[in-house]
């Protein structure tokens, strides 16, 4: 009798699940803590069926308000790209979210492919901003800066896939006026430079003021701006008739005081008054030699 070695019954072969490609997923940041999968599916499922959603919280940072984030996965890269375009800066609890390509397991965008755009029309929407710059290459993420009421601040950022695409966008758009509603001046497009990499801001104490009331007195002018710091000298520009022309200069003891005035008038100019750094004599001469004469914006 021959020996028979028992064998295990053959098991049916099981399909091996393949990991979902990263390009099928999107990253959603700046979400409110407590956001649910149901809430996210309601929004992001409008474009195409959602395969998977995972929600997480970043490590606690006492200096910032904690926000949730999520990774939303679709069945194709096309669906993911459509969701980025359509839902970027959608509001959740009154705050716009940030939708980008998922970088989970991949390297983040190249610094040399990140551009900064300013002087944008205030009526430009996040979608129109994205679409305008998508003409120059693959956008990994775009963000239009908005205030607490979700109104544009006039500047934004675009992260491209390659440095060549970013350079093309800069070359094609810098100094041009966009063909969109409300566009009335050229935009400024450049590579984005992180704050820590920028040269230190130049300190100054002498300011030039414009749009001052023409009936303002020297005493009133000095008193109004001395609340920001000690003024060492101040005077109003007078016309041939001896009356104020609506411009003037004030020199502060400390650069920090002058900077506060510039910031204050930029944020909320009282009666349209505007203060800027007064140009030096050399800067004034250069300015006058390269441009047509205009209202003075420099110190005497």
Tab-separated table of C-alpha atoms in Angstrom:
chain	number	residue	atom	x	y	z
A	1	UNK	CA	0.000	0.000	0.000
A	2	UNK	CA	1.505	3.229	-1.037
A	3	UNK	CA	1.917	6.123	1.354
A	4	UNK	CA	-0.318	9.055	0.689
A	5	UNK	CA	0.724	12.430	2.003
A	6	UNK	CA	-2.325	14.463	2.984
A	7	UNK	CA	-2.528	17.890	1.454
A	8	UNK	CA	-4.493	20.959	2.462
A	9	UNK	CA	-7.503	21.706	0.326
A	10	UNK	CA	-6.845	24.342	-2.289
A	11	UNK	CA	-8.068	27.759	-1.179
A	12	UNK	CA	-9.733	30.062	-3.664
A	13	UNK	CA	-7.379	32.775	-4.777
A	14	UNK	CA	-8.082	36.176	-3.194
A	15	UNK	CA	-7.667	39.344	-5.226
A	16	UNK	CA	-4.790	41.437	-3.966
A	17	UNK	CA	-5.957	44.969	-3.257
A	18	UNK	CA	-3.831	47.559	-4.957
A	19	UNK	CA	-3.044	50.821	-3.182
A	20	UNK	CA	-4.899	53.805	-4.562
A	21	UNK	CA	-2.568	56.042	-6.580
A	22	UNK	CA	-1.755	59.332	-4.849
A	23	UNK	CA	-3.037	61.284	-7.835
A	24	UNK	CA	-6.548	59.999	-7.058
A	25	UNK	CA	-6.548	61.815	-3.708
A	26	UNK	CA	-6.872	65.433	-2.640
A	27	UNK	CA	-5.879	67.199	0.557
A	28	UNK	CA	-8.429	69.464	2.244
A	29	UNK	CA	-7.030	71.826	4.873
A	30	UNK	CA	-8.338	74.595	7.146
A	31	UNK	CA	-11.389	72.588	8.147
A	32	UNK	CA	-13.270	73.188	11.417
A	33	UNK	CA	-12.552	70.768	14.245
A	34	UNK	CA	-15.489	68.367	14.461
A	35	UNK	CA	-16.103	68.159	10.712
A	36	UNK	CA	-17.716	64.827	9.775
A	37	UNK	CA	-17.343	62.455	6.829
A	38	UNK	CA	-21.003	63.063	6.024
A	39	UNK	CA	-20.449	66.826	5.708
A	40	UNK	CA	-17.413	66.338	3.490
A	41	UNK	CA	-19.137	63.731	1.314
A	42	UNK	CA	-22.079	66.090	0.804
A	43	UNK	CA	-19.732	68.664	-0.736
A	44	UNK	CA	-16.973	66.655	-2.396
A	45	UNK	CA	-19.350	63.971	-3.657
A	46	UNK	CA	-21.036	66.523	-5.909
A	47	UNK	CA	-18.282	66.208	-8.504
A	48	UNK	CA	-17.882	62.415	-8.521
A	49	UNK	CA	-18.457	59.515	-6.118
A	50	UNK	CA	-16.048	59.558	-3.176
A	51	UNK	CA	-14.157	56.312	-2.541
A	52	UNK	CA	-12.715	57.170	0.865
A	53	UNK	CA	-12.396	60.026	3.351
A	54	UNK	CA	-9.962	60.201	6.267
A	55	UNK	CA	-10.039	63.091	8.747
A	56	UNK	CA	-7.228	64.145	11.058
A	57	UNK	CA	-5.953	66.906	13.315
A	58	UNK	CA	-2.493	68.488	13.111
A	59	UNK	CA	-0.209	68.516	16.120
A	60	UNK	CA	-1.293	71.112	18.639
A	61	UNK	CA	0.243	74.529	18.189
A	62	UNK	CA	-0.578	77.026	20.917
A	63	UNK	CA	0.197	79.925	18.579
A	64	UNK	CA	-2.494	79.013	16.062
A	65	UNK	CA	-6.148	78.064	16.041
A	66	UNK	CA	-6.299	74.313	15.568
A	67	UNK	CA	-7.865	73.214	12.284
A	68	UNK	CA	-8.786	69.794	10.960
A	69	UNK	CA	-7.740	68.343	7.614
A	70	UNK	CA	-8.880	65.491	5.405
A	71	UNK	CA	-7.767	63.291	2.529
A	72	UNK	CA	-10.533	62.605	0.010
A	73	UNK	CA	-10.014	59.803	-2.504
A	74	UNK	CA	-11.739	59.423	-5.871
A	75	UNK	CA	-11.662	56.613	-8.408
A	76	UNK	CA	-9.571	58.590	-10.907
A	77	UNK	CA	-7.063	61.419	-11.171
A	78	UNK	CA	-9.495	63.296	-13.435
A	79	UNK	CA	-12.132	63.321	-10.693
A	80	UNK	CA	-9.567	64.513	-8.141
A	81	UNK	CA	-8.418	67.358	-10.399
A	82	UNK	CA	-12.013	68.427	-11.015
A	83	UNK	CA	-12.650	68.541	-7.262
A	84	UNK	CA	-9.578	70.732	-6.678
A	85	UNK	CA	-10.776	73.229	-9.258
A	86	UNK	CA	-14.412	73.243	-8.166
A	87	UNK	CA	-14.208	73.100	-4.376
A	88	UNK	CA	-11.035	75.003	-3.477
A	89	UNK	CA	-11.916	77.679	-0.898
A	90	UNK	CA	-15.429	76.324	-0.303
A	91	UNK	CA	-16.635	77.616	3.060
A	92	UNK	CA	-17.092	75.374	6.089
A	93	UNK	CA	-18.376	77.141	9.219
A	94	UNK	CA	-17.688	80.495	7.568
A	95	UNK	CA	-14.041	79.818	6.706
A	96	UNK	CA	-12.760	78.827	3.248
A	97	UNK	CA	-11.014	75.467	3.042
A	98	UNK	CA	-7.831	74.810	1.091
A	99	UNK	CA	-7.946	72.025	-1.501
A	100	UNK	CA	-4.744	70.751	-3.114
A	101	UNK	CA	-3.315	67.606	-4.599
A	102	UNK	CA	-2.484	65.132	-1.880
A	103	UNK	CA	1.231	65.035	-1.041
A	104	UNK	CA	0.857	62.023	1.251
A	105	UNK	CA	3.838	59.801	0.520
A	106	UNK	CA	5.189	62.199	-2.097
A	107	UNK	CA	7.394	65.257	-2.022
A	108	UNK	CA	5.785	68.676	-1.622
A	109	UNK	CA	5.795	71.348	-4.288
A	110	UNK	CA	9.063	72.903	-5.405
A	111	UNK	CA	9.822	76.358	-3.927
A	112	UNK	CA	10.940	77.538	-7.367
A	113	UNK	CA	7.510	76.596	-8.754
A	114	UNK	CA	5.541	78.711	-6.273
A	115	UNK	CA	4.416	82.162	-7.445
A	116	UNK	CA	2.911	85.204	-5.711
A	117	UNK	CA	0.388	87.409	-7.516
A	118	UNK	CA	-0.749	90.824	-6.262
A	119	UNK	CA	-2.844	93.774	-7.486
A	120	UNK	CA	-5.599	91.352	-8.488
A	121	UNK	CA	-9.144	92.663	-9.129
A	122	UNK	CA	-11.066	92.500	-5.851
A	123	UNK	CA	-14.044	90.896	-7.615
A	124	UNK	CA	-11.936	87.986	-8.877
A	125	UNK	CA	-13.205	84.670	-7.472
A	126	UNK	CA	-11.047	81.772	-6.293
A	127	UNK	CA	-12.291	79.686	-9.231
A	128	UNK	CA	-11.514	82.413	-11.787
A	129	UNK	CA	-8.075	82.883	-10.200
A	130	UNK	CA	-7.358	79.151	-10.527
A	131	UNK	CA	-8.636	78.973	-14.097
A	132	UNK	CA	-6.647	82.037	-15.185
A	133	UNK	CA	-3.332	80.544	-14.075
A	134	UNK	CA	-4.098	76.949	-15.084
A	135	UNK	CA	-3.372	78.034	-18.662
A	136	UNK	CA	0.361	77.971	-17.892
A	137	UNK	CA	0.758	74.501	-16.424
A	138	UNK	CA	-0.340	71.913	-13.893
A	139	UNK	CA	-1.479	73.588	-10.673
A	140	UNK	CA	-0.856	71.618	-7.484
A	141	UNK	CA	-2.596	74.249	-5.368
A	142	UNK	CA	-3.880	77.804	-5.562
A	143	UNK	CA	-5.050	80.178	-2.869
A	144	UNK	CA	-6.702	83.559	-3.182
A	145	UNK	CA	-6.247	85.534	0.057
A	146	UNK	CA	-9.578	86.611	1.549
A	147	UNK	CA	-10.715	88.486	4.655
A	148	UNK	CA	-13.035	87.234	7.416
A	149	UNK	CA	-16.014	87.884	5.130
A	150	UNK	CA	-14.436	85.830	2.322
A	151	UNK	CA	-13.800	88.955	0.222
A	152	UNK	CA	-10.603	88.997	-1.839
A	153	UNK	CA	-7.621	90.940	-0.495
A	154	UNK	CA	-6.227	91.332	-4.012
A	155	UNK	CA	-3.410	88.790	-3.871
A	156	UNK	CA	-2.885	85.054	-4.087
A	157	UNK	CA	-0.494	82.130	-4.522
A	158	UNK	CA	-0.132	79.395	-7.142
A	159	UNK	CA	1.982	76.259	-6.732
A	160	UNK	CA	2.876	74.673	-10.070
A	161	UNK	CA	4.279	71.216	-10.707
A	162	UNK	CA	7.476	72.542	-12.308
A	163	UNK	CA	9.658	75.641	-12.193
A	164	UNK	CA	9.277	76.038	-15.966
A	165	UNK	CA	5.514	76.361	-15.625
A	166	UNK	CA	5.893	78.964	-12.875
A	167	UNK	CA	8.337	80.969	-14.974
A	168	UNK	CA	5.968	80.857	-17.928
A	169	UNK	CA	3.148	82.239	-15.762
A	170	UNK	CA	5.399	85.052	-14.523
A	171	UNK	CA	6.579	85.944	-18.032
A	172	UNK	CA	3.073	85.902	-19.506
A	173	UNK	CA	1.179	87.736	-16.747
A	174	UNK	CA	3.532	90.096	-14.900
A	175	UNK	CA	2.621	93.656	-15.845
A	176	UNK	CA	-0.482	92.621	-17.782
A	177	UNK	CA	-4.119	93.469	-17.070
A	178	UNK	CA	-6.375	90.431	-16.702
A	179	UNK	CA	-9.364	90.102	-18.997
A	180	UNK	CA	-11.832	89.779	-16.111
A	181	UNK	CA	-14.486	91.946	-14.492
A	182	UNK	CA	-13.089	94.768	-12.380
A	183	UNK	CA	-9.553	94.585	-13.814
A	184	UNK	CA	-8.314	98.170	-14.137
A	185	UNK	CA	-4.567	97.898	-13.548
A	186	UNK	CA	-1.648	95.550	-14.301
A	187	UNK	CA	-1.001	92.681	-11.912
A	188	UNK	CA	2.374	91.886	-10.359
A	189	UNK	CA	3.543	88.266	-10.636
A	190	UNK	CA	6.773	86.939	-9.123
A	191	UNK	CA	8.293	83.908	-7.431
A	192	UNK	CA	7.134	83.589	-3.836
A	193	UNK	CA	9.925	84.165	-1.317
A	194	UNK	CA	9.445	83.048	2.278
A	195	UNK	CA	9.589	85.780	4.882
A	196	UNK	CA	12.758	84.414	6.488
A	197	UNK	CA	14.532	84.494	3.111
A	198	UNK	CA	13.624	88.085	2.281
A	199	UNK	CA	16.093	90.912	2.839
A	200	UNK	CA	15.381	92.904	6.009
A	201	UNK	CA	12.957	95.757	5.521
A	202	UNK	CA	14.573	99.167	5.247
A	203	UNK	CA	13.994	101.340	8.308
A	204	UNK	CA	12.856	104.935	7.869
A	205	UNK	CA	11.617	107.812	10.011
A	206	UNK	CA	10.602	110.446	7.453
A	207	UNK	CA	7.090	110.209	5.986
A	208	UNK	CA	5.292	111.889	3.131
A	209	UNK	CA	1.549	112.486	3.586
A	210	UNK	CA	-0.984	113.070	0.829
A	211	UNK	CA	-4.742	113.665	0.684
A	212	UNK	CA	-4.563	115.859	3.794
A	213	UNK	CA	-7.483	118.271	4.329
A	214	UNK	CA	-6.571	121.581	2.687
A	215	UNK	CA	-7.860	123.437	5.738
A	216	UNK	CA	-5.611	121.562	8.184
A	217	UNK	CA	-3.286	123.611	10.384
A	218	UNK	CA	0.329	122.867	11.253
A	219	UNK	CA	-0.678	122.329	14.878
A	220	UNK	CA	-3.485	119.930	13.986
A	221	UNK	CA	-1.253	117.987	11.581
A	222	UNK	CA	1.464	117.498	14.204
A	223	UNK	CA	-0.996	116.647	16.978
A	224	UNK	CA	-2.828	114.059	14.852
A	225	UNK	CA	0.247	111.968	14.100
A	226	UNK	CA	2.249	112.503	17.286
A	227	UNK	CA	0.032	109.935	19.014
A	228	UNK	CA	2.089	107.279	17.196
A	229	UNK	CA	5.411	108.606	18.508
A	230	UNK	CA	7.583	111.662	19.014
A	231	UNK	CA	7.782	113.890	15.914
A	232	UNK	CA	11.089	115.745	15.559
A	233	UNK	CA	9.948	117.920	12.651
A	234	UNK	CA	6.830	118.410	10.562
A	235	UNK	CA	5.579	120.814	7.938
A	236	UNK	CA	2.786	121.211	5.414
A	237	UNK	CA	3.457	121.854	1.739
A	238	UNK	CA	2.094	125.279	0.784
A	239	UNK	CA	1.067	126.588	-2.612
A	240	UNK	CA	1.965	129.950	-4.133
A	241	UNK	CA	-1.018	131.445	-2.348
A	242	UNK	CA	0.372	130.291	1.005
A	243	UNK	CA	-2.399	127.740	1.554
A	244	UNK	CA	-1.899	123.989	2.256
A	245	UNK	CA	-1.852	121.815	-0.867
A	246	UNK	CA	-2.956	118.613	0.887
A	247	UNK	CA	0.536	117.162	1.307
A	248	UNK	CA	3.129	117.316	4.053
A	249	UNK	CA	6.066	115.666	5.798
A	250	UNK	CA	6.722	114.417	9.315
A	251	UNK	CA	9.948	113.003	10.702
A	252	UNK	CA	9.632	110.678	13.688
A	253	UNK	CA	12.201	110.021	16.382
A	254	UNK	CA	11.838	106.241	15.984
A	255	UNK	CA	11.425	104.107	12.871
A	256	UNK	CA	8.871	101.952	14.697
A	257	UNK	CA	6.558	104.962	15.050
A	258	UNK	CA	6.811	105.790	11.344
A	259	UNK	CA	6.063	102.170	10.457
A	260	UNK	CA	2.920	102.257	12.621
A	261	UNK	CA	1.656	105.336	10.779
A	262	UNK	CA	2.207	103.714	7.376
A	263	UNK	CA	0.400	100.571	8.525
A	264	UNK	CA	-2.475	102.559	10.036
A	265	UNK	CA	-3.123	104.614	6.903
A	266	UNK	CA	-2.818	101.574	4.654
A	267	UNK	CA	-5.318	99.582	6.712
A	268	UNK	CA	-7.868	102.344	7.201
A	269	UNK	CA	-6.898	105.727	5.861
A	270	UNK	CA	-8.704	108.478	7.824
A	271	UNK	CA	-10.513	110.615	5.221
A	272	UNK	CA	-8.301	109.112	2.514
A	273	UNK	CA	-5.030	110.305	4.077
A	274	UNK	CA	-2.103	108.179	2.920
A	275	UNK	CA	1.429	108.027	4.367
A	276	UNK	CA	4.501	106.509	2.696
A	277	UNK	CA	8.247	106.557	3.212
A	278	UNK	CA	9.637	109.877	2.003
A	279	UNK	CA	12.251	109.425	-0.703
A	280	UNK	CA	15.778	110.704	-0.224
A	281	UNK	CA	17.162	113.501	-2.410
A	282	UNK	CA	19.059	110.989	-4.565
A	283	UNK	CA	15.946	108.842	-4.983
A	284	UNK	CA	13.913	111.923	-5.886
A	285	UNK	CA	16.397	112.971	-8.576
A	286	UNK	CA	16.417	109.461	-10.034
A	287	UNK	CA	12.622	109.363	-9.934
A	288	UNK	CA	12.339	112.682	-11.755
A	289	UNK	CA	14.879	111.674	-14.403
A	290	UNK	CA	13.042	108.473	-15.292
A	291	UNK	CA	9.409	109.566	-15.033
A	292	UNK	CA	7.305	112.509	-16.049
A	293	UNK	CA	6.902	115.162	-13.325
A	294	UNK	CA	4.081	114.466	-10.881
A	295	UNK	CA	2.912	115.498	-7.440
A	296	UNK	CA	5.861	115.495	-4.973
A	297	UNK	CA	6.230	112.371	-2.868
A	298	UNK	CA	9.633	113.048	-1.388
A	299	UNK	CA	11.209	115.037	1.377
A	300	UNK	CA	12.586	118.497	0.821
